[in-house]
């Protein structure tokens, strides 16, 4: 039964994944962390990081991993095929209809809207990852809203920014944008830095 | 080339591609061209171009769509399915291996904690970089900016991403429809006036 659920839910994701890449991150976060409480936000972050070290699409690797976590090998297979099979059908159909479809307003509209939504999702994913890496707690949006409305300046003691993680993020961002360092290398360097800093801190 | 060998070639090539090719769509397309267009002439140049367009427009995983297209061209429906199987198998195998190891990783160990903390920070930076380059290539009109901000705020308010994606469809259609009626108003009309004059002379 769990397998069937896994299949169904990844099939649902598969149909709406237009922007590719990181678009699946918020969807998975809301389903598996917020709703199902299958894993903590940090563990989810580790999962996504691991899937980026492995060759293959994030969504594929994440589906296999989450499926395996839920229900072993059969779970992994169900989740993966759930992701793939709608794509197969859509791909076969789209291949035949593509020439008629390409220039319709509806198709272009879907693409345009999907790109905007995808950008919103990537920005949202940035916040999700910030919450579990750079900041020590999720950004307190409610408190910020309250403080603006009440014209008070609230200081939340739980919310700090971790300087080391912030430095790593800035360097990674710069490395990807300007130096065009491939993702796998960046993650490996970051892991090495983490290990080294971990050893150094007791000494400092 | 015999049919069984074609099936094997599809499976093995896409298995290799899934295992080795890093860098997403373009690198994969190059690898496909190497094998199926240059080494064995299954695909003509027009097919490669079709493949490029296909990977940009059909929803879903690029690798799977590419495997379907190429597999179909080389060996029909069976070819398509076996190519997809080859593309998917490496991920399944590697994940199974890794996921078996992970519970054994001691998450109380300080070094492990530091490593993963750094890796998560790295991914955060990469996401920010992705967002920035996305913005550079996709935001053209002020309505783009408005809607991206609206979508982001909705998502931060824990509205389901599925709802946001569904909402983006009519919004996108409206934007495309409106942009057909008048040209994109990124420049003011005085800046474009000299362009019109030059065109009239040609």
Short mmCIF file of C-alpha atoms in Angstrom, two decimals:
data_model
loop_
_atom_site.label_atom_id
_atom_site.label_comp_id
_atom_site.label_asym_id
_atom_site.label_seq_id
_atom_site.Cartn_x
_atom_site.Cartn_y
_atom_site.Cartn_z
CA UNK A 1 0.00 0.00 0.00
CA UNK A 2 2.83 2.36 0.80
CA UNK A 3 4.28 1.52 -2.58
CA UNK A 4 1.07 2.52 -4.26
CA UNK A 5 1.04 5.80 -2.36
CA UNK A 6 4.65 6.47 -3.32
CA UNK A 7 3.88 5.74 -6.95
CA UNK A 8 0.85 8.01 -6.92
CA UNK A 9 2.49 10.92 -5.25
CA UNK A 10 5.57 10.93 -7.44
CA UNK A 11 3.35 10.59 -10.49
CA UNK A 12 1.55 13.71 -9.32
CA UNK A 13 4.84 15.55 -9.00
CA UNK A 14 6.01 14.32 -12.37
CA UNK A 15 3.16 15.93 -14.26
CA UNK A 16 3.78 19.45 -12.97
CA UNK A 17 7.58 19.56 -13.03
CA UNK A 18 8.11 22.01 -15.85
CA UNK A 19 11.09 24.00 -14.70
CA UNK A 20 13.28 21.04 -14.03
CA UNK A 21 16.17 21.02 -11.66
CA UNK A 22 15.48 22.46 -8.25
CA UNK A 23 11.77 22.84 -8.73
CA UNK A 24 11.09 19.61 -6.92
CA UNK A 25 12.82 20.77 -3.73
CA UNK A 26 9.96 22.86 -2.28
CA UNK A 27 7.40 20.25 -3.31
CA UNK A 28 9.29 17.47 -1.56
CA UNK A 29 9.93 19.67 1.45
CA UNK A 30 6.29 20.45 1.98
CA UNK A 31 5.18 16.87 1.45
CA UNK A 32 7.81 14.92 3.35
CA UNK A 33 8.91 17.39 6.01
CA UNK A 34 5.89 19.55 6.75
CA UNK A 35 3.06 17.10 6.16
CA UNK A 36 4.41 13.63 6.71
CA UNK A 37 7.14 14.50 9.21
CA UNK A 38 9.18 11.73 7.72
CA UNK A 39 12.42 13.57 8.28
CA UNK A 40 13.62 16.78 9.85
CA UNK A 41 14.47 19.85 7.81
CA UNK A 42 18.18 19.27 8.33
CA UNK A 43 17.96 15.64 7.28
CA UNK A 44 16.07 16.76 4.20
CA UNK A 45 18.85 19.20 3.45
CA UNK A 46 21.41 16.39 3.79
CA UNK A 47 19.33 14.25 1.45
CA UNK A 48 19.21 16.90 -1.24
CA UNK A 49 22.92 17.53 -0.86
CA UNK A 50 23.66 13.83 -1.31
CA UNK A 51 21.47 13.61 -4.39
CA UNK A 52 23.51 16.38 -5.94
CA UNK A 53 26.74 14.46 -5.51
CA UNK A 54 25.32 11.52 -7.42
CA UNK A 55 25.12 11.64 -11.20
CA UNK A 56 21.57 11.94 -12.40
CA UNK A 57 18.65 14.28 -12.08
CA UNK A 58 17.84 15.58 -8.61
CA UNK A 59 14.25 14.46 -8.89
CA UNK A 60 15.23 10.92 -9.88
CA UNK A 61 17.76 10.53 -7.09
CA UNK A 62 15.45 12.14 -4.53
CA UNK A 63 12.59 9.87 -5.56
CA UNK A 64 14.77 6.78 -5.24
CA UNK A 65 16.13 7.90 -1.88
CA UNK A 66 12.81 8.87 -0.34
CA UNK A 67 11.19 5.72 -1.70
CA UNK A 68 13.97 3.66 -0.15
CA UNK A 69 13.56 5.44 3.18
CA UNK A 70 9.85 4.75 3.24
CA UNK A 71 9.79 1.17 2.09
CA UNK A 72 13.12 -0.27 1.02
CA UNK A 73 13.84 -1.39 -2.51
CA UNK A 74 10.21 -1.79 -3.53
CA UNK A 75 9.60 1.74 -2.28
CA UNK A 76 12.49 3.08 -4.29
CA UNK A 77 11.24 1.31 -7.42
CA UNK A 78 7.68 2.52 -6.93
CA UNK A 79 8.72 6.10 -6.41
CA UNK A 80 11.10 6.07 -9.38
CA UNK A 81 8.57 4.53 -11.74
CA UNK A 82 5.94 6.94 -10.43
CA UNK A 83 8.20 9.74 -11.52
CA UNK A 84 9.06 8.20 -14.87
CA UNK A 85 5.84 6.74 -16.24
CA UNK A 86 3.82 9.94 -16.67
CA UNK A 87 6.90 11.43 -18.32
CA UNK A 88 6.92 8.52 -20.75
CA UNK A 89 3.30 9.04 -21.70
CA UNK A 90 3.63 12.81 -21.96
CA UNK A 91 6.82 12.41 -23.94
CA UNK A 92 5.30 10.01 -26.46
CA UNK A 93 2.20 12.17 -26.88
CA UNK A 94 4.09 15.43 -27.04
CA UNK A 95 6.42 14.00 -29.65
CA UNK A 96 3.50 13.53 -31.98
CA UNK A 97 1.68 16.77 -31.23
CA UNK A 98 4.69 19.01 -30.88
CA UNK A 99 4.60 20.56 -34.32
CA UNK A 100 0.98 21.62 -34.06
CA UNK A 101 1.38 22.75 -30.51
CA UNK A 102 4.58 24.75 -30.58
CA UNK A 103 3.14 28.07 -31.59
CA UNK A 104 -0.18 28.17 -29.82
CA UNK A 105 -0.70 30.86 -27.22
CA UNK A 106 -1.67 28.28 -24.63
CA UNK A 107 1.59 26.40 -24.98
CA UNK A 108 3.68 29.54 -24.86
CA UNK A 109 1.60 30.74 -21.94
CA UNK A 110 2.24 27.53 -20.02
CA UNK A 111 5.96 27.82 -20.65
CA UNK A 112 6.03 31.47 -19.61
CA UNK A 113 4.02 30.88 -16.46
CA UNK A 114 6.02 27.77 -15.60
CA UNK A 115 9.28 29.69 -15.85
CA UNK A 116 8.03 32.37 -13.48
CA UNK A 117 6.74 29.77 -11.05
CA UNK A 118 10.04 27.91 -11.30
CA UNK A 119 11.95 31.05 -10.38
CA UNK A 120 9.67 31.61 -7.41
CA UNK A 121 10.33 28.01 -6.36
CA UNK A 122 14.09 28.40 -6.62
CA UNK A 123 13.97 31.54 -4.46
CA UNK A 124 11.77 29.70 -1.99
CA UNK A 125 14.25 26.80 -2.03
CA UNK A 126 17.00 29.31 -1.17
CA UNK A 127 15.05 30.30 1.93
CA UNK A 128 14.41 26.67 2.82
CA UNK A 129 18.09 25.91 2.69
CA UNK A 130 19.02 29.09 4.49
CA UNK A 131 16.78 28.05 7.35
CA UNK A 132 18.73 24.88 7.94
CA UNK A 133 22.27 25.99 7.19
CA UNK A 134 23.05 29.68 7.58
CA UNK A 135 20.41 30.56 10.12
CA UNK A 136 19.95 28.67 13.34
CA UNK A 137 16.18 28.69 13.09
CA UNK A 138 13.66 29.32 10.35
CA UNK A 139 13.36 32.95 9.44
CA UNK A 140 10.69 34.30 11.79
CA UNK A 141 8.40 35.81 9.20
CA UNK A 142 5.52 36.05 11.65
CA UNK A 143 7.64 37.98 14.13
CA UNK A 144 8.83 40.30 11.41
CA UNK A 145 5.27 40.90 10.35
CA UNK A 146 4.22 41.54 13.93
CA UNK A 147 7.07 43.89 14.57
CA UNK A 148 6.22 45.92 11.49
CA UNK A 149 2.55 46.10 12.37
CA UNK A 150 3.14 46.88 16.02
CA UNK A 151 5.94 49.31 15.22
CA UNK A 152 8.15 47.49 17.68
CA UNK A 153 11.62 46.09 17.22
CA UNK A 154 11.49 42.42 18.26
CA UNK A 155 14.72 40.61 18.86
CA UNK A 156 14.33 36.88 18.57
CA UNK A 157 17.03 35.21 20.61
CA UNK A 158 16.78 31.94 18.76
CA UNK A 159 17.56 33.46 15.40
CA UNK A 160 21.19 34.04 14.59
CA UNK A 161 23.27 33.84 11.47
CA UNK A 162 26.13 31.37 11.42
CA UNK A 163 29.17 33.19 10.02
CA UNK A 164 31.09 30.16 8.79
CA UNK A 165 28.14 28.75 6.88
CA UNK A 166 27.44 32.18 5.46
CA UNK A 167 31.02 32.41 4.22
CA UNK A 168 30.80 28.96 2.62
CA UNK A 169 27.53 29.90 0.90
CA UNK A 170 28.94 33.17 -0.45
CA UNK A 171 32.07 31.45 -1.75
CA UNK A 172 29.99 28.66 -3.32
CA UNK A 173 27.72 31.20 -4.98
CA UNK A 174 30.70 33.12 -6.34
CA UNK A 175 32.41 29.91 -7.43
CA UNK A 176 29.38 28.80 -9.39
CA UNK A 177 28.56 32.15 -10.97
CA UNK A 178 31.94 33.60 -11.82
CA UNK A 179 34.37 30.71 -11.80
CA UNK A 180 31.94 28.18 -13.26
CA UNK A 181 33.14 25.45 -10.93
CA UNK A 182 31.01 22.34 -11.43
CA UNK A 183 28.56 21.46 -8.71
CA UNK A 184 30.09 18.15 -7.66
CA UNK A 185 33.46 19.78 -7.10
CA UNK A 186 31.91 22.55 -5.03
CA UNK A 187 30.21 20.06 -2.77
CA UNK A 188 33.40 18.04 -2.33
CA UNK A 189 35.38 21.17 -1.47
CA UNK A 190 32.70 22.20 0.99
CA UNK A 191 32.80 18.81 2.63
CA UNK A 192 36.59 19.03 2.97
CA UNK A 193 36.31 22.53 4.41
CA UNK A 194 33.74 21.31 6.88
CA UNK A 195 35.97 18.47 8.03
CA UNK A 196 39.02 20.73 8.32
CA UNK A 197 37.17 23.45 10.22
CA UNK A 198 35.69 20.80 12.45
CA UNK A 199 39.16 19.68 13.39
CA UNK A 200 40.45 23.22 13.86
CA UNK A 201 37.70 24.60 16.11
CA UNK A 202 38.72 22.67 19.26
CA UNK A 203 42.23 23.99 18.76
CA UNK A 204 41.25 27.65 18.32
CA UNK B 1 22.66 -3.72 -37.42
CA UNK B 2 20.59 -6.43 -35.86
CA UNK B 3 17.62 -5.60 -33.65
CA UNK B 4 18.89 -7.20 -30.43
CA UNK B 5 22.20 -5.44 -30.81
CA UNK B 6 20.43 -2.13 -31.29
CA UNK B 7 18.52 -2.68 -28.06
CA UNK B 8 21.72 -3.52 -26.24
CA UNK B 9 23.43 -0.45 -27.67
CA UNK B 10 20.60 1.76 -26.46
CA UNK B 11 20.63 0.27 -22.98
CA UNK B 12 24.39 0.37 -22.61
CA UNK B 13 24.87 3.85 -24.06
CA UNK B 14 22.22 5.46 -21.91
CA UNK B 15 23.49 3.57 -18.88
CA UNK B 16 26.95 5.02 -19.52
CA UNK B 17 25.53 8.49 -20.12
CA UNK B 18 23.57 8.44 -16.89
CA UNK B 19 26.63 7.29 -15.01
CA UNK B 20 29.26 9.59 -16.44
CA UNK B 21 27.74 12.70 -17.93
CA UNK B 22 27.62 15.56 -15.48
CA UNK B 23 26.32 18.95 -16.49
CA UNK B 24 22.82 18.27 -17.55
CA UNK B 25 21.15 18.63 -20.90
CA UNK B 26 23.80 19.94 -23.23
CA UNK B 27 26.56 17.55 -22.22
CA UNK B 28 24.15 14.65 -22.57
CA UNK B 29 23.06 15.78 -26.01
CA UNK B 30 26.70 15.87 -27.09
CA UNK B 31 27.22 12.34 -25.84
CA UNK B 32 24.09 11.17 -27.65
CA UNK B 33 25.26 12.80 -30.85
CA UNK B 34 28.65 11.10 -30.53
CA UNK B 35 27.21 7.63 -30.42
CA UNK B 36 23.97 7.78 -32.37
CA UNK B 37 24.79 10.31 -35.04
CA UNK B 38 28.52 10.22 -35.61
CA UNK B 39 29.61 6.73 -34.72
CA UNK B 40 26.49 4.94 -35.91
CA UNK B 41 24.26 6.95 -38.21
CA UNK B 42 20.89 6.32 -36.61
CA UNK B 43 20.09 9.97 -36.15
CA UNK B 44 20.29 12.64 -38.79
CA UNK B 45 21.18 16.22 -38.02
CA UNK B 46 17.51 17.28 -38.04
CA UNK B 47 16.83 14.64 -35.43
CA UNK B 48 19.45 16.14 -33.15
CA UNK B 49 17.88 19.56 -33.54
CA UNK B 50 14.45 18.12 -32.79
CA UNK B 51 15.97 16.53 -29.71
CA UNK B 52 17.29 19.87 -28.49
CA UNK B 53 13.87 21.49 -28.81
CA UNK B 54 12.18 18.52 -27.22
CA UNK B 55 14.32 18.62 -24.14
CA UNK B 56 13.52 22.27 -23.62
CA UNK B 57 9.77 22.01 -23.94
CA UNK B 58 8.41 18.70 -22.68
CA UNK B 59 7.85 18.62 -18.92
CA UNK B 60 9.73 16.07 -16.92
CA UNK B 61 13.26 14.77 -16.77
CA UNK B 62 15.43 15.72 -19.72
CA UNK B 63 17.29 12.43 -19.58
CA UNK B 64 14.11 10.37 -19.77
CA UNK B 65 12.67 12.38 -22.65
CA UNK B 66 15.90 12.17 -24.57
CA UNK B 67 16.07 8.41 -24.02
CA UNK B 68 12.49 8.02 -25.24
CA UNK B 69 13.12 10.01 -28.39
CA UNK B 70 16.38 8.37 -29.35
CA UNK B 71 15.22 4.89 -28.36
CA UNK B 72 12.12 5.26 -30.48
CA UNK B 73 14.10 6.38 -33.50
CA UNK B 74 16.58 3.54 -33.20
CA UNK B 75 14.37 0.60 -32.29
CA UNK B 76 10.74 1.59 -31.84
CA UNK B 77 8.75 1.33 -28.66
CA UNK B 78 10.91 -1.39 -27.14
CA UNK B 79 13.96 0.70 -27.87
CA UNK B 80 12.43 3.70 -26.13
CA UNK B 81 11.57 1.71 -23.03
CA UNK B 82 14.90 -0.03 -22.77
CA UNK B 83 16.74 3.27 -23.19
CA UNK B 84 14.71 4.76 -20.32
CA UNK B 85 15.50 1.72 -18.20
CA UNK B 86 19.20 2.21 -18.90
CA UNK B 87 19.03 5.87 -17.95
CA UNK B 88 17.27 5.21 -14.68
CA UNK B 89 19.17 2.15 -13.47
CA UNK B 90 22.44 3.80 -12.33
CA UNK B 91 20.62 6.19 -10.02
CA UNK B 92 18.63 3.35 -8.47
CA UNK B 93 21.73 1.27 -7.91
CA UNK B 94 23.82 4.05 -6.42
CA UNK B 95 21.03 5.28 -4.19
CA UNK B 96 20.37 1.80 -2.87
CA UNK B 97 24.02 1.43 -1.94
CA UNK B 98 24.23 4.87 -0.32
CA UNK B 99 20.92 4.61 1.49
CA UNK B 100 22.02 1.35 3.06
CA UNK B 101 25.14 3.00 4.39
CA UNK B 102 23.51 6.14 5.68
CA UNK B 103 21.85 4.81 8.84
CA UNK B 104 25.30 3.57 9.79
CA UNK B 105 26.78 7.03 9.65
CA UNK B 106 27.18 8.32 13.15
CA UNK B 107 25.43 11.64 13.20
CA UNK B 108 26.64 12.40 16.68
CA UNK B 109 30.19 12.51 15.45
CA UNK B 110 31.30 16.13 15.32
CA UNK B 111 33.20 15.77 12.08
CA UNK B 112 30.20 14.34 10.28
CA UNK B 113 28.04 17.17 11.56
CA UNK B 114 30.52 19.77 10.37
CA UNK B 115 30.89 18.15 6.96
CA UNK B 116 27.18 18.09 6.34
CA UNK B 117 26.67 21.55 7.72
CA UNK B 118 29.25 22.87 5.27
CA UNK B 119 27.69 20.94 2.40
CA UNK B 120 24.25 22.33 3.17
CA UNK B 121 25.69 25.83 3.21
CA UNK B 122 27.33 25.12 -0.14
CA UNK B 123 24.03 24.00 -1.64
CA UNK B 124 22.45 27.19 -0.31
CA UNK B 125 25.06 29.21 -2.17
CA UNK B 126 24.49 27.16 -5.30
CA UNK B 127 20.75 27.75 -5.09
CA UNK B 128 21.33 31.49 -4.79
CA UNK B 129 23.62 31.34 -7.82
CA UNK B 130 20.97 29.41 -9.73
CA UNK B 131 18.36 31.99 -8.80
CA UNK B 132 20.59 34.84 -9.93
CA UNK B 133 21.36 33.28 -13.31
CA UNK B 134 17.70 32.36 -13.73
CA UNK B 135 16.77 35.97 -13.08
CA UNK B 136 19.28 37.17 -15.65
CA UNK B 137 17.93 34.96 -18.38
CA UNK B 138 14.23 35.07 -17.68
CA UNK B 139 13.07 38.36 -16.25
CA UNK B 140 12.28 40.81 -18.99
CA UNK B 141 9.19 42.78 -18.19
CA UNK B 142 8.09 44.37 -14.97
CA UNK B 143 5.17 41.95 -14.82
CA UNK B 144 7.66 39.10 -14.63
CA UNK B 145 9.14 40.67 -11.51
CA UNK B 146 5.71 41.29 -10.00
CA UNK B 147 4.54 37.73 -10.47
CA UNK B 148 7.76 36.12 -9.29
CA UNK B 149 7.52 38.15 -6.08
CA UNK B 150 3.88 37.15 -5.66
CA UNK B 151 4.68 33.47 -6.22
CA UNK B 152 7.57 33.59 -3.76
CA UNK B 153 5.44 35.21 -1.07
CA UNK B 154 2.70 32.63 -1.61
CA UNK B 155 5.20 29.81 -1.26
CA UNK B 156 6.69 31.31 1.89
CA UNK B 157 3.17 31.43 3.28
CA UNK B 158 3.13 27.64 2.93
CA UNK B 159 0.72 27.57 0.04
CA UNK B 160 1.21 24.28 -1.79
CA UNK B 161 3.63 24.59 -4.71
CA UNK B 162 1.19 22.60 -6.82
CA UNK B 163 -1.36 25.40 -6.41
CA UNK B 164 1.25 27.96 -7.40
CA UNK B 165 2.20 26.03 -10.52
CA UNK B 166 -1.44 25.63 -11.53
CA UNK B 167 -2.00 29.33 -10.95
CA UNK B 168 0.99 30.19 -13.12
CA UNK B 169 -0.64 28.63 -16.18
CA UNK B 170 -3.43 31.19 -16.70
CA UNK B 171 -1.10 33.98 -15.63
CA UNK B 172 1.45 32.91 -18.22
CA UNK B 173 -1.24 32.71 -20.90
CA UNK B 174 -2.43 36.21 -20.10
CA UNK B 175 1.12 37.56 -20.21
CA UNK B 176 1.83 35.96 -23.57
CA UNK B 177 -1.47 37.16 -24.95
CA UNK B 178 -0.83 40.73 -23.86
CA UNK B 179 2.70 40.72 -25.20
CA UNK B 180 1.36 39.84 -28.62
CA UNK B 181 -0.79 42.93 -28.72
CA UNK B 182 2.00 45.36 -27.98
CA UNK B 183 5.77 44.91 -28.14
CA UNK B 184 7.69 44.34 -24.93
CA UNK B 185 7.90 47.68 -23.20
CA UNK B 186 11.38 47.47 -21.80
CA UNK B 187 12.72 50.47 -23.68
CA UNK B 188 10.93 53.79 -23.90
CA UNK B 189 9.51 54.76 -27.28
CA UNK B 190 12.13 57.48 -27.86
CA UNK B 191 14.90 54.90 -27.62
CA UNK B 192 13.22 52.65 -30.15
CA UNK B 193 12.34 55.47 -32.53
CA UNK B 194 15.77 55.53 -34.17
CA UNK B 195 15.53 51.79 -34.70
CA UNK B 196 12.30 52.23 -36.63
CA UNK B 197 13.90 54.91 -38.79
CA UNK B 198 16.84 52.67 -39.68
CA UNK B 199 14.51 49.83 -40.63
CA UNK B 200 12.60 52.09 -42.96
CA UNK B 201 15.73 52.90 -44.90
CA UNK B 202 16.70 49.25 -45.56
#
